């Protein structure tokens, strides 16, 4: 089995303010001063990106800075949107696209998500493509079809070398913010199916290298078991990423799990 460096992202969503976000960034960077064997990133709200960037930079932290969304056009009359160039200018290294709340609260479709992903990767940035089925879709047994469609359409016209910079986050909608974590077995099954699809879309080598992370009620006390699954390469953390001690513990659990898998 290829050994993949795990990735843990803290998606702060529409939480924190300038003071609490700064405190959180400081505490997380202090807790993860020696980031060994794991990539970690935080995704603060847009207005706090520059503040968090200064904190991470001043502390020499290797935690990466990410945004929760992006728009695919370079500039122009797109009121309220933020371009890839603007994010790069602010020191942002990676971005989420297609998060469940963007899909289901804001109404983003696969085609738009694909444009955003292409814009990020073409500009040399990293990206996290989020996919996941709703409760109705799972209860109807359609989870594999739904995730396949989201991955396939999300990755349309994205060449293999770009996949190096891509992380895929499997986040079942019914597990997000509900406290109902997917069982490690169910999550593993979907991760394996997504990896299999990547192998068919690209090749076995790309599939062995791409990181597929799990999101949905990951906590300090369930992270280790999830991350021990062969195809789960870390997590995208919502609620628990707002508590520095929990985010630090979850990130360390990912590094430990990777050692055991190596
Ligand atoms: P929770 O960890 O709060 O369930 O959120 C998961 C998520 O949506 C991360 O992007």
PDB file of C-alpha atoms and ligand atoms in Angstrom:
ATOM      1  CA  UNK A   1       0.000   0.000   0.000  1.00  0.00           C
ATOM      2  CA  UNK A   2       1.275   3.464  -0.862  1.00  0.00           C
ATOM      3  CA  UNK A   3       1.973   5.510   2.212  1.00  0.00           C
ATOM      4  CA  UNK A   4       0.192   8.825   2.074  1.00  0.00           C
ATOM      5  CA  UNK A   5       0.923  11.756   4.366  1.00  0.00           C
ATOM      6  CA  UNK A   6      -2.347  12.444   6.173  1.00  0.00           C
ATOM      7  CA  UNK A   7      -4.126  15.774   5.904  1.00  0.00           C
ATOM      8  CA  UNK A   8      -6.265  17.360   8.615  1.00  0.00           C
ATOM      9  CA  UNK A   9      -8.200  20.549   7.908  1.00  0.00           C
ATOM     10  CA  UNK A  10     -10.025  22.770  10.374  1.00  0.00           C
ATOM     11  CA  UNK A  11     -13.058  24.278   8.660  1.00  0.00           C
ATOM     12  CA  UNK A  12     -14.103  27.121  10.930  1.00  0.00           C
ATOM     13  CA  UNK A  13     -17.214  27.769   8.787  1.00  0.00           C
ATOM     14  CA  UNK A  14     -18.990  31.058   9.676  1.00  0.00           C
ATOM     15  CA  UNK A  15     -17.633  31.055  13.220  1.00  0.00           C
ATOM     16  CA  UNK A  16     -15.120  33.071  15.277  1.00  0.00           C
ATOM     17  CA  UNK A  17     -14.476  36.799  15.296  1.00  0.00           C
ATOM     18  CA  UNK A  18     -11.196  38.704  15.013  1.00  0.00           C
ATOM     19  CA  UNK A  19     -10.340  38.059  18.670  1.00  0.00           C
ATOM     20  CA  UNK A  20     -11.457  34.448  19.027  1.00  0.00           C
ATOM     21  CA  UNK A  21     -10.113  33.541  15.574  1.00  0.00           C
ATOM     22  CA  UNK A  22      -6.709  35.000  16.487  1.00  0.00           C
ATOM     23  CA  UNK A  23      -6.695  33.149  19.811  1.00  0.00           C
ATOM     24  CA  UNK A  24      -7.605  29.923  18.039  1.00  0.00           C
ATOM     25  CA  UNK A  25      -4.886  30.370  15.409  1.00  0.00           C
ATOM     26  CA  UNK A  26      -2.288  31.023  18.120  1.00  0.00           C
ATOM     27  CA  UNK A  27      -3.361  28.025  20.211  1.00  0.00           C
ATOM     28  CA  UNK A  28      -3.447  25.667  17.241  1.00  0.00           C
ATOM     29  CA  UNK A  29      -0.044  26.784  15.976  1.00  0.00           C
ATOM     30  CA  UNK A  30       1.446  26.407  19.457  1.00  0.00           C
ATOM     31  CA  UNK A  31      -0.105  22.956  19.842  1.00  0.00           C
ATOM     32  CA  UNK A  32       1.212  21.828  16.463  1.00  0.00           C
ATOM     33  CA  UNK A  33       4.651  23.441  16.561  1.00  0.00           C
ATOM     34  CA  UNK A  34       6.263  20.239  15.427  1.00  0.00           C
ATOM     35  CA  UNK A  35       4.105  19.010  12.610  1.00  0.00           C
ATOM     36  CA  UNK A  36       5.593  15.631  11.926  1.00  0.00           C
ATOM     37  CA  UNK A  37       4.152  13.247   9.374  1.00  0.00           C
ATOM     38  CA  UNK A  38       0.909  15.165   8.826  1.00  0.00           C
ATOM     39  CA  UNK A  39      -0.239  18.190   6.828  1.00  0.00           C
ATOM     40  CA  UNK A  40      -2.593  20.496   8.704  1.00  0.00           C
ATOM     41  CA  UNK A  41      -4.571  23.474   7.427  1.00  0.00           C
ATOM     42  CA  UNK A  42      -7.044  25.944   8.848  1.00  0.00           C
ATOM     43  CA  UNK A  43      -9.898  27.482   6.857  1.00  0.00           C
ATOM     44  CA  UNK A  44     -10.984  30.709   8.603  1.00  0.00           C
ATOM     45  CA  UNK A  45     -13.714  33.027   7.265  1.00  0.00           C
ATOM     46  CA  UNK A  46     -12.524  35.394   4.481  1.00  0.00           C
ATOM     47  CA  UNK A  47     -12.247  38.549   6.648  1.00  0.00           C
ATOM     48  CA  UNK A  48      -9.787  36.875   9.007  1.00  0.00           C
ATOM     49  CA  UNK A  49      -7.470  35.248   6.467  1.00  0.00           C
ATOM     50  CA  UNK A  50      -4.830  37.974   6.652  1.00  0.00           C
ATOM     51  CA  UNK A  51      -4.910  38.066  10.447  1.00  0.00           C
ATOM     52  CA  UNK A  52      -4.509  34.303  10.710  1.00  0.00           C
ATOM     53  CA  UNK A  53      -1.810  34.384   8.068  1.00  0.00           C
ATOM     54  CA  UNK A  54       0.257  36.877  10.107  1.00  0.00           C
ATOM     55  CA  UNK A  55      -0.121  34.787  13.244  1.00  0.00           C
ATOM     56  CA  UNK A  56       0.988  31.597  11.490  1.00  0.00           C
ATOM     57  CA  UNK A  57       3.850  33.361   9.740  1.00  0.00           C
ATOM     58  CA  UNK A  58       5.105  35.127  12.878  1.00  0.00           C
ATOM     59  CA  UNK A  59       5.245  31.801  14.688  1.00  0.00           C
ATOM     60  CA  UNK A  60       6.962  30.002  11.842  1.00  0.00           C
ATOM     61  CA  UNK A  61       4.058  27.553  11.756  1.00  0.00           C
ATOM     62  CA  UNK A  62       3.807  25.034   8.956  1.00  0.00           C
ATOM     63  CA  UNK A  63       0.036  24.939   9.247  1.00  0.00           C
ATOM     64  CA  UNK A  64      -1.340  25.834   5.858  1.00  0.00           C
ATOM     65  CA  UNK A  65      -3.825  28.613   5.242  1.00  0.00           C
ATOM     66  CA  UNK A  66      -7.003  27.794   3.348  1.00  0.00           C
ATOM     67  CA  UNK A  67     -10.179  29.571   2.319  1.00  0.00           C
ATOM     68  CA  UNK A  68     -13.637  28.058   2.513  1.00  0.00           C
ATOM     69  CA  UNK A  69     -14.540  28.918  -1.067  1.00  0.00           C
ATOM     70  CA  UNK A  70     -13.344  30.778  -4.171  1.00  0.00           C
ATOM     71  CA  UNK A  71     -14.755  32.062  -7.467  1.00  0.00           C
ATOM     72  CA  UNK A  72     -13.343  30.878 -10.781  1.00  0.00           C
ATOM     73  CA  UNK A  73     -13.234  34.205 -12.673  1.00  0.00           C
ATOM     74  CA  UNK A  74     -10.062  36.324 -12.408  1.00  0.00           C
ATOM     75  CA  UNK A  75     -11.690  39.690 -11.799  1.00  0.00           C
ATOM     76  CA  UNK A  76     -14.612  41.821 -12.892  1.00  0.00           C
ATOM     77  CA  UNK A  77     -18.266  42.364 -12.078  1.00  0.00           C
ATOM     78  CA  UNK A  78     -18.887  39.458  -9.700  1.00  0.00           C
ATOM     79  CA  UNK A  79     -20.165  41.208  -6.597  1.00  0.00           C
ATOM     80  CA  UNK A  80     -19.418  39.379  -3.389  1.00  0.00           C
ATOM     81  CA  UNK A  81     -17.005  36.878  -4.929  1.00  0.00           C
ATOM     82  CA  UNK A  82     -13.290  36.355  -4.282  1.00  0.00           C
ATOM     83  CA  UNK A  83     -10.855  35.219  -7.001  1.00  0.00           C
ATOM     84  CA  UNK A  84      -7.966  32.767  -6.901  1.00  0.00           C
ATOM     85  CA  UNK A  85      -5.532  35.656  -7.514  1.00  0.00           C
ATOM     86  CA  UNK A  86      -6.898  37.572  -4.528  1.00  0.00           C
ATOM     87  CA  UNK A  87      -6.508  34.526  -2.304  1.00  0.00           C
ATOM     88  CA  UNK A  88      -2.933  33.956  -3.492  1.00  0.00           C
ATOM     89  CA  UNK A  89      -2.209  37.609  -2.848  1.00  0.00           C
ATOM     90  CA  UNK A  90      -3.318  37.070   0.770  1.00  0.00           C
ATOM     91  CA  UNK A  91      -1.053  34.050   1.224  1.00  0.00           C
ATOM     92  CA  UNK A  92      -3.797  31.463   0.923  1.00  0.00           C
ATOM     93  CA  UNK A  93      -2.431  28.099  -0.223  1.00  0.00           C
ATOM     94  CA  UNK A  94      -5.506  25.923  -0.537  1.00  0.00           C
ATOM     95  CA  UNK A  95      -9.289  26.201  -0.694  1.00  0.00           C
ATOM     96  CA  UNK A  96     -12.371  24.095  -0.135  1.00  0.00           C
ATOM     97  CA  UNK A  97     -14.719  23.649  -3.074  1.00  0.00           C
ATOM     98  CA  UNK A  98     -18.134  22.029  -3.095  1.00  0.00           C
ATOM     99  CA  UNK A  99     -18.549  21.912   0.658  1.00  0.00           C
ATOM    100  CA  UNK A 100     -21.898  20.396   1.630  1.00  0.00           C
ATOM    101  CA  UNK A 101     -23.149  23.737   2.928  1.00  0.00           C
ATOM    102  CA  UNK A 102     -22.242  25.423  -0.370  1.00  0.00           C
ATOM    103  CA  UNK A 103     -24.093  22.681  -2.258  1.00  0.00           C
ATOM    104  CA  UNK A 104     -27.161  22.377  -0.046  1.00  0.00           C
ATOM    105  CA  UNK A 105     -27.576  25.780   1.641  1.00  0.00           C
ATOM    106  CA  UNK A 106     -26.304  28.052  -1.147  1.00  0.00           C
ATOM    107  CA  UNK A 107     -27.259  25.775  -4.059  1.00  0.00           C
ATOM    108  CA  UNK A 108     -23.955  25.237  -5.895  1.00  0.00           C
ATOM    109  CA  UNK A 109     -23.980  22.667  -8.670  1.00  0.00           C
ATOM    110  CA  UNK A 110     -21.285  20.219  -9.796  1.00  0.00           C
ATOM    111  CA  UNK A 111     -20.462  22.250 -12.937  1.00  0.00           C
ATOM    112  CA  UNK A 112     -19.657  25.406 -10.947  1.00  0.00           C
ATOM    113  CA  UNK A 113     -17.649  23.385  -8.450  1.00  0.00           C
ATOM    114  CA  UNK A 114     -15.622  21.940 -11.329  1.00  0.00           C
ATOM    115  CA  UNK A 115     -14.866  25.453 -12.651  1.00  0.00           C
ATOM    116  CA  UNK A 116     -13.658  26.544  -9.212  1.00  0.00           C
ATOM    117  CA  UNK A 117     -11.488  23.459  -8.807  1.00  0.00           C
ATOM    118  CA  UNK A 118      -9.937  23.931 -12.244  1.00  0.00           C
ATOM    119  CA  UNK A 119      -9.222  27.606 -11.535  1.00  0.00           C
ATOM    120  CA  UNK A 120      -7.430  26.733  -8.294  1.00  0.00           C
ATOM    121  CA  UNK A 121      -5.346  23.891  -9.682  1.00  0.00           C
ATOM    122  CA  UNK A 122      -4.475  25.742 -12.908  1.00  0.00           C
ATOM    123  CA  UNK A 123      -3.188  28.628 -10.770  1.00  0.00           C
ATOM    124  CA  UNK A 124      -0.891  26.264  -8.867  1.00  0.00           C
ATOM    125  CA  UNK A 125      -2.912  26.222  -5.666  1.00  0.00           C
ATOM    126  CA  UNK A 126      -3.948  23.169  -3.687  1.00  0.00           C
ATOM    127  CA  UNK A 127      -7.614  22.307  -3.312  1.00  0.00           C
ATOM    128  CA  UNK A 128      -9.993  20.165  -1.306  1.00  0.00           C
ATOM    129  CA  UNK A 129     -12.959  18.820  -3.282  1.00  0.00           C
ATOM    130  CA  UNK A 130     -15.797  17.976  -0.885  1.00  0.00           C
ATOM    131  CA  UNK A 131     -18.397  15.361  -1.780  1.00  0.00           C
ATOM    132  CA  UNK A 132     -21.074  13.481   0.130  1.00  0.00           C
ATOM    133  CA  UNK A 133     -24.593  12.093  -0.008  1.00  0.00           C
ATOM    134  CA  UNK A 134     -27.677  13.305   1.893  1.00  0.00           C
ATOM    135  CA  UNK A 135     -29.599  11.115   4.326  1.00  0.00           C
ATOM    136  CA  UNK A 136     -32.351  10.485   1.740  1.00  0.00           C
ATOM    137  CA  UNK A 137     -29.765   9.416  -0.809  1.00  0.00           C
ATOM    138  CA  UNK A 138     -28.131   7.023   1.673  1.00  0.00           C
ATOM    139  CA  UNK A 139     -31.461   5.575   2.781  1.00  0.00           C
ATOM    140  CA  UNK A 140     -32.311   4.947  -0.875  1.00  0.00           C
ATOM    141  CA  UNK A 141     -28.954   3.145  -1.264  1.00  0.00           C
ATOM    142  CA  UNK A 142     -27.719   5.776  -3.761  1.00  0.00           C
ATOM    143  CA  UNK A 143     -24.611   6.883  -1.890  1.00  0.00           C
ATOM    144  CA  UNK A 144     -22.155   5.409  -4.354  1.00  0.00           C
ATOM    145  CA  UNK A 145     -23.912   6.860  -7.405  1.00  0.00           C
ATOM    146  CA  UNK A 146     -24.096  10.305  -5.803  1.00  0.00           C
ATOM    147  CA  UNK A 147     -20.456  10.396  -4.690  1.00  0.00           C
ATOM    148  CA  UNK A 148     -19.279   9.031  -8.043  1.00  0.00           C
ATOM    149  CA  UNK A 149     -21.181  11.747  -9.866  1.00  0.00           C
ATOM    150  CA  UNK A 150     -19.786  14.468  -7.611  1.00  0.00           C
ATOM    151  CA  UNK A 151     -16.205  13.202  -7.989  1.00  0.00           C
ATOM    152  CA  UNK A 152     -16.472  12.543 -11.740  1.00  0.00           C
ATOM    153  CA  UNK A 153     -18.074  15.913 -12.545  1.00  0.00           C
ATOM    154  CA  UNK A 154     -15.886  17.762 -10.055  1.00  0.00           C
ATOM    155  CA  UNK A 155     -12.755  16.393 -11.733  1.00  0.00           C
ATOM    156  CA  UNK A 156     -13.876  16.862 -15.358  1.00  0.00           C
ATOM    157  CA  UNK A 157     -11.013  18.127 -17.553  1.00  0.00           C
ATOM    158  CA  UNK A 158      -8.532  18.064 -14.688  1.00  0.00           C
ATOM    159  CA  UNK A 159      -5.337  16.371 -15.861  1.00  0.00           C
ATOM    160  CA  UNK A 160      -3.531  13.730 -13.794  1.00  0.00           C
ATOM    161  CA  UNK A 161      -0.560  15.891 -12.684  1.00  0.00           C
ATOM    162  CA  UNK A 162      -2.972  18.290 -10.966  1.00  0.00           C
ATOM    163  CA  UNK A 163      -4.413  15.457  -8.918  1.00  0.00           C
ATOM    164  CA  UNK A 164      -1.159  15.583  -6.917  1.00  0.00           C
ATOM    165  CA  UNK A 165      -2.359  18.810  -5.344  1.00  0.00           C
ATOM    166  CA  UNK A 166      -5.866  17.604  -4.713  1.00  0.00           C
ATOM    167  CA  UNK A 167      -7.429  16.275  -1.535  1.00  0.00           C
ATOM    168  CA  UNK A 168     -10.890  14.717  -1.707  1.00  0.00           C
ATOM    169  CA  UNK A 169     -13.071  15.087   1.392  1.00  0.00           C
ATOM    170  CA  UNK A 170     -15.874  12.580   1.794  1.00  0.00           C
ATOM    171  CA  UNK A 171     -18.397  14.262   4.069  1.00  0.00           C
ATOM    172  CA  UNK A 172     -21.770  12.535   4.271  1.00  0.00           C
ATOM    173  CA  UNK A 173     -24.272  15.359   4.744  1.00  0.00           C
ATOM    174  CA  UNK A 174     -26.152  13.455   7.461  1.00  0.00           C
ATOM    175  CA  UNK A 175     -22.969  13.270   9.564  1.00  0.00           C
ATOM    176  CA  UNK A 176     -22.084  16.969   9.428  1.00  0.00           C
ATOM    177  CA  UNK A 177     -22.734  18.813  12.659  1.00  0.00           C
ATOM    178  CA  UNK A 178     -25.137  16.098  13.828  1.00  0.00           C
ATOM    179  CA  UNK A 179     -22.907  14.068  16.136  1.00  0.00           C
ATOM    180  CA  UNK A 180     -23.754  11.028  13.936  1.00  0.00           C
ATOM    181  CA  UNK A 181     -20.339   9.972  12.685  1.00  0.00           C
ATOM    182  CA  UNK A 182     -20.223   7.447   9.858  1.00  0.00           C
ATOM    183  CA  UNK A 183     -18.995   4.108  11.158  1.00  0.00           C
ATOM    184  CA  UNK A 184     -15.341   3.509  10.304  1.00  0.00           C
ATOM    185  CA  UNK A 185     -16.485   0.591   8.103  1.00  0.00           C
ATOM    186  CA  UNK A 186     -19.057   2.649   6.155  1.00  0.00           C
ATOM    187  CA  UNK A 187     -16.582   5.489   5.717  1.00  0.00           C
ATOM    188  CA  UNK A 188     -13.831   3.083   4.605  1.00  0.00           C
ATOM    189  CA  UNK A 189     -16.175   1.498   2.073  1.00  0.00           C
ATOM    190  CA  UNK A 190     -16.928   4.861   0.456  1.00  0.00           C
ATOM    191  CA  UNK A 191     -13.279   5.950   0.521  1.00  0.00           C
ATOM    192  CA  UNK A 192     -12.296   2.713  -1.212  1.00  0.00           C
ATOM    193  CA  UNK A 193     -15.029   3.259  -3.821  1.00  0.00           C
ATOM    194  CA  UNK A 194     -13.800   6.813  -4.463  1.00  0.00           C
ATOM    195  CA  UNK A 195     -10.187   5.603  -4.759  1.00  0.00           C
ATOM    196  CA  UNK A 196     -11.325   2.959  -7.201  1.00  0.00           C
ATOM    197  CA  UNK A 197     -13.074   5.606  -9.263  1.00  0.00           C
ATOM    198  CA  UNK A 198      -9.915   7.762  -9.270  1.00  0.00           C
ATOM    199  CA  UNK A 199      -8.027   4.757 -10.577  1.00  0.00           C
ATOM    200  CA  UNK A 200     -10.507   4.418 -13.441  1.00  0.00           C
ATOM    201  CA  UNK A 201     -10.571   8.162 -14.176  1.00  0.00           C
ATOM    202  CA  UNK A 202      -6.761   8.486 -14.048  1.00  0.00           C
ATOM    203  CA  UNK A 203      -4.621   5.478 -13.176  1.00  0.00           C
ATOM    204  CA  UNK A 204      -3.615   3.282 -10.236  1.00  0.00           C
ATOM    205  CA  UNK A 205      -0.636   5.475  -9.407  1.00  0.00           C
ATOM    206  CA  UNK A 206      -2.725   8.640  -9.020  1.00  0.00           C
ATOM    207  CA  UNK A 207      -5.308   6.664  -7.026  1.00  0.00           C
ATOM    208  CA  UNK A 208      -2.625   5.376  -4.666  1.00  0.00           C
ATOM    209  CA  UNK A 209      -1.345   8.891  -4.037  1.00  0.00           C
ATOM    210  CA  UNK A 210      -4.473  11.043  -3.768  1.00  0.00           C
ATOM    211  CA  UNK A 211      -5.519  11.766  -0.197  1.00  0.00           C
ATOM    212  CA  UNK A 212      -9.130  11.029   0.667  1.00  0.00           C
ATOM    213  CA  UNK A 213     -10.179  12.443   4.030  1.00  0.00           C
ATOM    214  CA  UNK A 214     -13.355  11.974   6.051  1.00  0.00           C
ATOM    215  CA  UNK A 215     -15.537  14.747   7.481  1.00  0.00           C
ATOM    216  CA  UNK A 216     -18.660  14.621   9.613  1.00  0.00           C
ATOM    217  CA  UNK A 217     -18.657  14.780  13.424  1.00  0.00           C
ATOM    218  CA  UNK A 218     -15.001  13.817  13.779  1.00  0.00           C
ATOM    219  CA  UNK A 219     -14.046  14.328  17.423  1.00  0.00           C
ATOM    220  CA  UNK A 220     -10.944  13.758  19.512  1.00  0.00           C
ATOM    221  CA  UNK A 221     -12.389  10.473  20.763  1.00  0.00           C
ATOM    222  CA  UNK A 222     -13.403   8.907  17.431  1.00  0.00           C
ATOM    223  CA  UNK A 223     -10.619  10.199  15.167  1.00  0.00           C
ATOM    224  CA  UNK A 224      -8.087   7.431  15.775  1.00  0.00           C
ATOM    225  CA  UNK A 225     -10.444   4.643  14.757  1.00  0.00           C
ATOM    226  CA  UNK A 226     -11.578   6.447  11.607  1.00  0.00           C
ATOM    227  CA  UNK A 227      -8.018   7.320  10.591  1.00  0.00           C
ATOM    228  CA  UNK A 228      -6.847   3.738  11.150  1.00  0.00           C
ATOM    229  CA  UNK A 229      -8.888   2.617   8.128  1.00  0.00           C
ATOM    230  CA  UNK A 230      -6.676   1.895   5.126  1.00  0.00           C
ATOM    231  CA  UNK A 231      -8.248   4.461   2.777  1.00  0.00           C
ATOM    232  CA  UNK A 232      -8.965   7.254   5.281  1.00  0.00           C
ATOM    233  CA  UNK A 233      -6.080   9.712   5.059  1.00  0.00           C
ATOM    234  CA  UNK A 234      -7.146  12.263   7.663  1.00  0.00           C
ATOM    235  CA  UNK A 235     -10.158  14.462   8.238  1.00  0.00           C
ATOM    236  CA  UNK A 236     -11.979  17.701   7.585  1.00  0.00           C
ATOM    237  CA  UNK A 237     -13.086  18.945  10.963  1.00  0.00           C
ATOM    238  CA  UNK A 238     -15.889  21.411  11.655  1.00  0.00           C
ATOM    239  CA  UNK A 239     -17.111  21.868  15.244  1.00  0.00           C
ATOM    240  CA  UNK A 240     -14.102  20.241  16.895  1.00  0.00           C
ATOM    241  CA  UNK A 241     -11.698  22.504  14.976  1.00  0.00           C
ATOM    242  CA  UNK A 242     -12.993  25.464  16.999  1.00  0.00           C
ATOM    243  CA  UNK A 243     -11.491  23.933  20.141  1.00  0.00           C
ATOM    244  CA  UNK A 244      -7.740  24.102  19.820  1.00  0.00           C
ATOM    245  CA  UNK A 245      -7.022  21.137  22.106  1.00  0.00           C
ATOM    246  CA  UNK A 246      -9.410  18.931  20.121  1.00  0.00           C
ATOM    247  CA  UNK A 247      -8.025  20.000  16.750  1.00  0.00           C
ATOM    248  CA  UNK A 248      -4.474  19.386  17.953  1.00  0.00           C
ATOM    249  CA  UNK A 249      -5.423  15.942  19.317  1.00  0.00           C
ATOM    250  CA  UNK A 250      -7.200  14.994  16.068  1.00  0.00           C
ATOM    251  CA  UNK A 251      -4.235  16.109  13.965  1.00  0.00           C
ATOM    252  CA  UNK A 252      -1.850  14.096  16.133  1.00  0.00           C
ATOM    253  CA  UNK A 253      -4.155  11.078  15.858  1.00  0.00           C
ATOM    254  CA  UNK A 254      -3.821  11.289  12.064  1.00  0.00           C
ATOM    255  CA  UNK A 255      -0.014  11.312  12.297  1.00  0.00           C
ATOM    256  CA  UNK A 256      -0.075   8.299  14.648  1.00  0.00           C
ATOM    257  CA  UNK A 257      -2.478   6.376  12.409  1.00  0.00           C
ATOM    258  CA  UNK A 258      -0.207   6.941   9.418  1.00  0.00           C
ATOM    259  CA  UNK A 259       2.781   5.498  11.332  1.00  0.00           C
ATOM    260  CA  UNK A 260       0.781   2.372  12.111  1.00  0.00           C
ATOM    261  CA  UNK A 261      -0.230   1.997   8.454  1.00  0.00           C
ATOM    262  CA  UNK A 262       3.273   2.492   7.036  1.00  0.00           C
TER     263      UNK A 262
HETATM  264  P1  LIG B   1     -18.553  18.806  11.821  1.00  0.00           P
HETATM  265  O1  LIG B   1     -17.176  18.283  12.185  1.00  0.00           O
HETATM  266  O2  LIG B   1     -19.005  19.939  12.670  1.00  0.00           O
HETATM  267  O3  LIG B   1     -19.542  17.696  11.697  1.00  0.00           O
HETATM  268  O4  LIG B   1     -18.403  19.450  10.343  1.00  0.00           O
HETATM  269  C1  LIG B   1     -17.798  18.693   9.343  1.00  0.00           C
HETATM  270  C2  LIG B   1     -17.563  19.575   8.176  1.00  0.00           C
HETATM  271  O5  LIG B   1     -18.483  20.001   7.503  1.00  0.00           O
HETATM  272  C3  LIG B   1     -16.177  19.965   7.883  1.00  0.00           C
HETATM  273  O6  LIG B   1     -16.089  20.590   6.651  1.00  0.00           O
END
